[in-house]
Short mmCIF file of C-alpha atoms and ligand atoms in Angstrom, two decimals:
data_model
loop_
_atom_site.label_atom_id
_atom_site.label_comp_id
_atom_site.label_asym_id
_atom_site.label_seq_id
_atom_site.Cartn_x
_atom_site.Cartn_y
_atom_site.Cartn_z
CA UNK A 1 77.36 139.13 61.42
CA UNK A 2 77.29 135.36 61.10
CA UNK A 3 75.16 133.25 58.80
CA UNK A 4 74.24 129.58 59.15
CA UNK A 5 72.29 127.34 56.78
CA UNK A 6 69.97 125.03 58.70
CA UNK A 7 68.19 122.08 57.11
CA UNK A 8 64.76 121.60 58.70
CA UNK A 9 62.92 118.27 58.56
CA UNK A 10 59.21 118.97 59.15
CA UNK A 11 58.38 115.37 60.03
CA UNK A 12 55.00 113.81 60.77
CA UNK A 13 52.30 113.88 63.46
CA UNK A 14 52.99 117.01 65.51
CA UNK A 15 56.20 117.46 63.48
CA UNK A 16 54.87 120.15 61.12
CA UNK A 17 53.44 122.14 64.05
CA UNK A 18 56.75 121.89 65.92
CA UNK A 19 58.65 122.84 62.77
CA UNK A 20 56.42 125.90 62.21
CA UNK A 21 57.11 127.07 65.75
CA UNK A 22 60.86 126.52 65.27
CA UNK A 23 60.81 128.40 61.96
CA UNK A 24 59.06 131.35 63.55
CA UNK A 25 61.65 131.61 66.34
CA UNK A 26 64.60 131.16 63.95
CA UNK A 27 63.14 133.94 61.78
CA UNK A 28 62.86 136.21 64.82
CA UNK A 29 66.48 135.57 65.72
CA UNK A 30 67.53 136.33 62.12
CA UNK A 31 65.47 139.54 62.09
CA UNK A 32 66.54 140.85 65.46
CA UNK A 33 70.15 139.72 65.92
CA UNK A 34 73.43 139.48 64.06
CA UNK A 35 72.99 135.68 63.83
CA UNK A 36 71.31 134.93 60.51
CA UNK A 37 69.68 131.53 60.09
CA UNK A 38 68.85 130.48 56.55
CA UNK A 39 66.29 127.69 56.85
CA UNK A 40 66.08 125.11 54.10
CA UNK A 41 63.10 122.74 54.46
CA UNK A 42 63.88 119.12 53.69
CA UNK A 43 61.41 116.35 52.92
CA UNK A 44 61.83 113.20 55.06
CA UNK A 45 59.59 110.80 56.96
CA UNK A 46 56.19 109.20 56.34
CA UNK A 47 55.11 112.02 54.00
CA UNK A 48 58.27 111.66 51.91
CA UNK A 49 57.79 107.87 51.78
CA UNK A 50 54.29 108.32 50.38
CA UNK A 51 55.31 111.03 47.91
CA UNK A 52 58.74 109.82 46.76
CA UNK A 53 58.77 106.14 47.74
CA UNK A 54 61.63 106.75 50.21
CA UNK A 55 61.54 108.08 53.77
CA UNK A 56 64.90 109.74 53.21
CA UNK A 57 65.24 110.57 49.50
CA UNK A 58 68.68 111.20 48.01
CA UNK A 59 67.91 114.88 47.29
CA UNK A 60 67.07 115.38 50.99
CA UNK A 61 70.40 113.84 52.01
CA UNK A 62 72.18 116.19 49.56
CA UNK A 63 70.35 119.20 51.02
CA UNK A 64 71.29 118.15 54.57
CA UNK A 65 74.92 117.76 53.50
CA UNK A 66 74.92 121.35 52.23
CA UNK A 67 73.71 122.69 55.59
CA UNK A 68 75.79 123.39 58.68
CA UNK A 69 73.34 121.69 61.04
CA UNK A 70 70.03 119.89 60.81
CA UNK A 71 66.96 120.51 62.94
CA UNK A 72 64.54 117.63 62.84
CA UNK A 73 60.92 117.64 63.99
CA UNK A 74 59.67 114.17 64.96
CA UNK A 75 59.12 111.60 62.23
CA UNK A 76 56.35 108.94 62.45
CA UNK A 77 56.36 105.29 61.43
CA UNK A 78 59.45 105.68 59.25
CA UNK A 79 61.53 107.23 62.07
CA UNK A 80 64.12 104.44 61.99
CA UNK A 81 64.63 104.92 58.24
CA UNK A 82 65.39 108.58 58.80
CA UNK A 83 67.10 109.18 62.12
CA UNK A 84 69.03 105.94 62.46
CA UNK A 85 70.25 106.29 58.87
CA UNK A 86 71.29 109.92 59.43
CA UNK A 87 73.06 109.07 62.69
CA UNK A 88 75.06 106.43 60.88
CA UNK A 89 75.65 108.44 57.70
CA UNK A 90 77.10 111.44 59.58
CA UNK A 91 78.64 109.35 62.37
CA UNK A 92 76.64 111.26 64.99
CA UNK A 93 78.07 109.27 67.84
CA UNK A 94 76.89 111.26 70.86
CA UNK A 95 73.21 111.61 71.68
CA UNK A 96 72.98 114.35 74.27
CA UNK A 97 69.69 114.68 76.14
CA UNK A 98 69.42 117.26 78.93
CA UNK A 99 66.64 117.00 81.52
CA UNK A 100 66.20 120.14 83.54
CA UNK A 101 63.62 121.50 85.96
CA UNK A 102 61.85 124.59 84.68
CA UNK A 103 59.67 126.92 86.75
CA UNK A 104 56.00 126.18 87.33
CA UNK A 105 56.21 122.64 85.99
CA UNK A 106 55.19 119.84 88.31
CA UNK A 107 57.95 117.25 88.16
CA UNK A 108 59.18 114.79 90.74
CA UNK A 109 61.80 117.29 91.86
CA UNK A 110 62.34 120.97 91.11
CA UNK A 111 66.14 120.82 91.34
CA UNK A 112 67.08 118.60 88.41
CA UNK A 113 69.80 119.51 85.96
CA UNK A 114 71.22 116.40 84.34
CA UNK A 115 72.22 115.23 80.90
CA UNK A 116 72.17 111.76 79.40
CA UNK A 117 75.05 111.12 77.01
CA UNK A 118 73.97 108.11 75.03
CA UNK A 119 76.24 106.14 72.71
CA UNK A 120 74.52 106.50 69.37
CA UNK A 121 76.09 104.11 66.88
CA UNK A 122 76.10 100.58 68.31
CA UNK A 123 74.15 98.24 70.60
CA UNK A 124 70.98 96.64 69.21
CA UNK A 125 70.44 99.63 66.91
CA UNK A 126 72.54 98.02 64.20
CA UNK A 127 69.40 95.97 63.62
CA UNK A 128 71.22 92.65 63.45
CA UNK A 129 68.32 90.35 64.23
CA UNK A 130 68.09 86.80 62.93
CA UNK A 131 65.67 83.92 63.15
CA UNK A 132 67.45 81.05 64.92
CA UNK A 133 64.43 78.92 64.10
CA UNK A 134 60.79 79.59 63.31
CA UNK A 135 59.97 80.64 66.86
CA UNK A 136 63.23 82.14 68.08
CA UNK A 137 64.92 85.43 67.25
CA UNK A 138 68.49 86.37 68.11
CA UNK A 139 69.32 90.11 68.34
CA UNK A 140 72.98 91.06 68.41
CA UNK A 141 74.17 93.75 70.77
CA UNK A 142 77.42 95.32 69.58
CA UNK A 143 79.88 97.13 71.87
CA UNK A 144 83.33 98.30 70.82
CA UNK A 145 86.19 99.82 72.77
CA UNK A 146 86.47 102.65 70.22
CA UNK A 147 82.82 103.74 70.51
CA UNK A 148 82.82 103.33 74.30
CA UNK A 149 85.98 105.45 74.61
CA UNK A 150 84.66 108.13 72.28
CA UNK A 151 81.37 108.52 74.18
CA UNK A 152 83.10 108.40 77.58
CA UNK A 153 85.53 111.13 76.53
CA UNK A 154 82.62 113.24 75.30
CA UNK A 155 80.81 112.78 78.62
CA UNK A 156 83.84 113.72 80.73
CA UNK A 157 84.52 116.84 78.64
CA UNK A 158 80.89 117.81 79.11
CA UNK A 159 81.11 117.29 82.88
CA UNK A 160 84.15 119.57 83.00
CA UNK A 161 82.26 122.42 81.38
CA UNK A 162 78.67 122.10 82.58
CA UNK A 163 78.51 123.17 86.21
CA UNK A 164 80.24 122.63 89.54
CA UNK A 165 78.74 119.18 90.20
CA UNK A 166 81.42 117.64 87.97
CA UNK A 167 80.09 114.10 88.12
CA UNK A 168 79.94 111.29 85.60
CA UNK A 169 78.08 108.08 86.24
CA UNK A 170 78.55 105.23 83.78
CA UNK A 171 75.36 103.18 83.51
CA UNK A 172 75.47 99.57 82.33
CA UNK A 173 74.51 96.01 83.19
CA UNK A 174 77.95 94.46 83.39
CA UNK A 175 76.83 91.92 86.00
CA UNK A 176 74.77 90.19 83.28
CA UNK A 177 76.25 91.44 80.00
CA UNK A 178 79.71 90.58 81.25
CA UNK A 179 81.61 90.94 78.02
CA UNK A 180 79.82 93.78 76.23
CA UNK A 181 78.96 95.99 79.18
CA UNK A 182 82.11 94.79 80.91
CA UNK A 183 84.06 96.38 78.05
CA UNK A 184 81.95 99.54 78.23
CA UNK A 185 82.47 99.87 82.00
CA UNK A 186 86.21 99.16 81.86
CA UNK A 187 86.63 101.73 79.10
CA UNK A 188 84.69 104.40 81.03
CA UNK A 189 86.84 103.66 84.08
CA UNK A 190 90.06 104.08 82.11
CA UNK A 191 88.83 107.41 80.65
CA UNK A 192 87.89 108.51 84.22
CA UNK A 193 91.57 108.13 85.24
CA UNK A 194 92.46 110.89 82.78
CA UNK A 195 89.92 113.22 84.41
CA UNK A 196 90.78 113.23 88.12
CA UNK A 197 88.75 116.37 88.82
CA UNK A 198 85.52 114.61 87.86
CA UNK A 199 83.81 112.37 90.42
CA UNK A 200 83.27 109.05 88.67
CA UNK A 201 80.89 106.28 89.65
CA UNK A 202 79.01 103.40 88.07
CA UNK A 203 75.42 102.20 88.37
CA UNK A 204 73.57 99.21 87.01
CA UNK A 205 70.80 100.36 84.74
CA UNK A 206 68.03 99.05 87.02
CA UNK A 207 69.46 100.96 90.00
CA UNK A 208 69.86 104.06 87.84
CA UNK A 209 66.25 103.98 86.73
CA UNK A 210 65.19 103.77 90.38
CA UNK A 211 67.54 106.55 91.52
CA UNK A 212 66.29 108.82 88.76
CA UNK A 213 62.94 108.77 90.54
CA UNK A 214 64.31 108.70 94.09
CA UNK A 215 66.96 111.44 93.95
CA UNK A 216 67.20 112.89 90.43
CA UNK A 217 68.92 116.08 91.63
CA UNK A 218 72.01 114.02 92.49
CA UNK A 219 72.76 113.31 88.82
CA UNK A 220 74.98 115.41 86.57
CA UNK A 221 76.23 113.51 83.48
CA UNK A 222 74.98 109.99 82.76
CA UNK A 223 77.01 108.12 80.14
CA UNK A 224 75.48 104.94 78.83
CA UNK A 225 74.92 102.60 75.92
CA UNK A 226 72.39 103.16 73.15
CA UNK A 227 69.26 101.30 74.29
CA UNK A 228 69.67 102.12 77.98
CA UNK A 229 70.18 105.78 77.04
CA UNK A 230 67.00 105.77 74.97
CA UNK A 231 64.96 104.52 77.91
CA UNK A 232 66.65 106.48 80.72
CA UNK A 233 66.40 109.79 78.86
CA UNK A 234 62.63 109.39 78.39
CA UNK A 235 62.38 108.63 82.10
CA UNK A 236 64.50 111.68 82.96
CA UNK A 237 62.27 113.84 80.72
CA UNK A 238 59.20 112.66 82.64
CA UNK A 239 60.93 113.33 85.97
CA UNK A 240 61.10 117.03 85.06
CA UNK A 241 57.55 117.23 83.76
CA UNK A 242 57.26 115.46 80.45
CA UNK A 243 58.53 114.91 76.95
CA UNK A 244 57.31 118.32 75.79
CA UNK A 245 60.29 119.96 77.53
CA UNK A 246 62.96 117.55 76.22
CA UNK A 247 65.50 118.61 73.57
CA UNK A 248 68.26 116.43 72.14
CA UNK A 249 71.43 116.69 70.08
CA UNK A 250 73.11 114.07 67.89
CA UNK A 251 76.72 115.17 67.69
CA UNK A 252 79.46 114.05 65.31
CA UNK A 253 82.96 115.34 64.53
CA UNK A 254 81.83 117.55 61.68
CA UNK A 255 78.03 117.63 61.69
CA UNK A 256 75.18 117.60 64.18
CA UNK A 257 71.45 117.05 64.17
CA UNK A 258 69.06 118.44 66.77
CA UNK A 259 65.60 117.09 67.58
CA UNK A 260 63.04 116.78 70.37
CA UNK A 261 63.36 113.65 72.51
CA UNK A 262 59.74 112.71 71.84
CA UNK A 263 58.12 111.05 68.87
CA UNK A 264 55.44 112.21 66.44
CA UNK A 265 52.65 112.13 69.11
CA UNK A 266 49.90 111.22 66.65
CA UNK A 267 47.34 111.39 69.49
CA UNK A 268 47.55 115.20 69.54
CA UNK A 269 48.64 115.85 65.93
CA UNK A 270 46.85 118.61 64.05
CA UNK A 271 45.25 119.97 67.24
CA UNK A 272 47.63 122.87 67.86
CA UNK A 273 48.21 121.26 71.27
CA UNK A 274 51.88 120.26 71.23
CA UNK A 275 54.42 121.87 73.52
CA UNK A 276 57.03 123.44 71.21
CA UNK A 277 59.61 123.87 74.02
CA UNK A 278 61.31 120.61 73.07
CA UNK A 279 62.16 121.82 69.56
CA UNK A 280 62.86 125.41 70.68
CA UNK A 281 65.34 124.14 73.29
CA UNK A 282 66.82 121.99 70.51
CA UNK A 283 67.49 125.24 68.58
CA UNK A 284 69.26 126.51 71.69
CA UNK A 285 71.52 123.43 71.67
CA UNK A 286 72.11 123.90 67.93
CA UNK A 287 73.17 127.53 68.32
CA UNK A 288 75.48 126.59 71.19
CA UNK A 289 77.09 123.86 69.07
CA UNK A 290 77.46 126.14 66.01
CA UNK A 291 78.76 128.99 68.15
CA UNK A 292 81.21 126.76 69.94
CA UNK A 293 82.61 125.39 66.69
CA UNK A 294 82.87 128.75 64.98
CA UNK A 295 84.06 130.72 68.02
CA UNK A 296 80.86 132.73 67.65
CA UNK A 297 79.86 133.95 71.10
CA UNK A 298 76.80 135.76 69.72
CA UNK A 299 75.25 132.56 68.37
CA UNK A 300 75.66 130.96 71.81
CA UNK A 301 73.99 133.95 73.45
CA UNK A 302 71.08 133.93 70.99
CA UNK A 303 70.52 130.26 71.87
CA UNK A 304 70.47 131.07 75.57
CA UNK A 305 67.95 133.84 74.93
CA UNK A 306 65.50 131.18 73.73
CA UNK A 307 65.78 129.29 77.01
CA UNK A 308 65.54 132.51 79.03
CA UNK A 309 62.40 133.45 77.09
CA UNK A 310 60.80 130.06 77.78
CA UNK A 311 61.63 130.43 81.49
CA UNK A 312 60.09 133.91 81.52
CA UNK A 313 56.89 132.66 79.86
CA UNK A 314 56.62 129.72 82.26
CA UNK A 315 57.21 131.96 85.28
CA UNK A 316 54.17 133.98 84.22
CA UNK A 317 52.17 130.76 84.43
CA UNK A 318 51.76 130.48 80.67
CA UNK A 319 51.89 126.82 79.70
CA UNK A 320 50.72 124.31 77.14
CA UNK A 321 48.30 121.52 78.14
CA UNK A 322 50.89 118.77 78.64
CA UNK A 323 52.45 120.74 81.51
CA UNK A 324 49.19 121.83 83.10
CA UNK A 325 48.29 124.96 81.10
CA UNK A 326 45.78 125.96 78.48
CA UNK A 327 47.84 127.50 75.71
CA UNK A 328 48.00 126.19 72.17
CA UNK A 329 51.28 125.62 70.32
CA UNK A 330 50.93 128.88 68.41
CA UNK A 331 49.95 130.95 71.49
CA UNK A 332 52.92 129.62 73.47
CA UNK A 333 55.29 130.26 70.54
CA UNK A 334 54.05 133.83 70.21
CA UNK A 335 54.73 134.52 73.90
CA UNK A 336 58.23 133.04 73.63
CA UNK A 337 58.87 135.13 70.52
CA UNK A 338 57.81 138.31 72.38
CA UNK A 339 59.97 137.44 75.40
CA UNK A 340 63.19 136.85 73.42
CA UNK A 341 64.08 140.49 72.64
P1 LIG B 401 58.51 107.27 69.84
O1 LIG B 401 58.48 105.79 70.07
O2 LIG B 401 58.63 107.65 68.41
O3 LIG B 401 59.48 107.99 70.73
P2 LIG B 401 56.16 107.34 71.48
O4 LIG B 401 55.22 106.31 71.03
O5 LIG B 401 57.02 107.11 72.67
O6 LIG B 401 57.08 107.79 70.23
P3 LIG B 401 55.56 110.09 71.65
O7 LIG B 401 55.17 110.54 70.32
O8 LIG B 401 56.93 110.43 72.09
O9 LIG B 401 55.28 108.56 71.76
O10 LIG B 401 54.51 110.62 72.72
C1 LIG B 401 54.32 110.03 74.00
C2 LIG B 401 53.26 110.84 74.74
O11 LIG B 401 53.77 112.13 75.05
C3 LIG B 401 51.98 111.06 73.93
O12 LIG B 401 50.85 110.95 74.73
C4 LIG B 401 52.14 112.46 73.41
O13 LIG B 401 50.92 113.11 73.20
C5 LIG B 401 52.96 113.15 74.48
N1 LIG B 401 53.84 114.16 73.87
C6 LIG B 401 54.97 113.93 73.21
N2 LIG B 401 55.52 115.07 72.77
C7 LIG B 401 54.71 116.07 73.18
C8 LIG B 401 54.75 117.49 73.05
N3 LIG B 401 55.73 118.13 72.39
N4 LIG B 401 53.75 118.19 73.59
C9 LIG B 401 52.75 117.60 74.27
N5 LIG B 401 52.66 116.26 74.45
C10 LIG B 401 53.63 115.49 73.90
#
């Protein structure tokens, strides 16, 4: 038997509905398998800001530190004060965002299985913006050799394990951002030399965004800088049918945080209309990461059961509204729960 303490941020907008679905599935796994998940709810986001005057109160940080992984439902207006702070605090340098075709979902292509590996600590996300004068703002874009190397190495290791495509494409704009993206590209190229079994190529970000629409099934691992990764991964999610199917992981050396790709979706909040697949697939990624670290094969298998259950439910034509169905969040969750064991 293995036991993991998970901190769960309920978030805002559709966050609480997503978190409830996640809690239900984690409880089922705990009840029915040898992988026990102890869920500790943590206050963070717009609600916490209103209640405690801080989007990420100190006691929430302490609770997260005591857990082995964090699962975060989307946060609203205060998202930057939560996720960007946590990424920096725990040095969660790799943002991993898979985009995969699932059955019965109308996407651009039905054969997509790619992952965006986004550098998570630098670029314009440091928030270094200054007024040059009253009407002009300068935003600094930071790129270091260390962060570029670390993310490239992560991407190549992932390409070695994922499937038999074994491809890495480094995406940048080194023809314009000659120094910053020049450094990123040169570093990726030097890491590629250490991985001769992986097919390595480079694309400018504009060409990549076009190719993601034109031939998305050609992609395997995309490694890129922070802002480009943010944009391309949303695009990739839409290519396979929408944000409701998009999970993500923020990985560091000793901690990781898992979250849907999408935001708080205030337009459908409180309507029991959100697709919970994004957070449920994030649990899958979390169990794989925990299992991998602990040498716990069972945890990995329990994670894969979640994805298998979602596939089974989708194959039966059971879908939420965002992907062309009629089911509510709770109805979809119930069917996934039934299909797991
Ligand atoms: P952010 O900037 O925080 O990423 P956003 O403004 O891009 O947020 P999202 O909250 O990600 O917006 O939502 C974009 C669109 O996708 C909205 O119309 C929303 O309803 C829809 N959407 C997002 N997540 C889901 C989901 N899980 N289920 C159904 N629809 C969703």
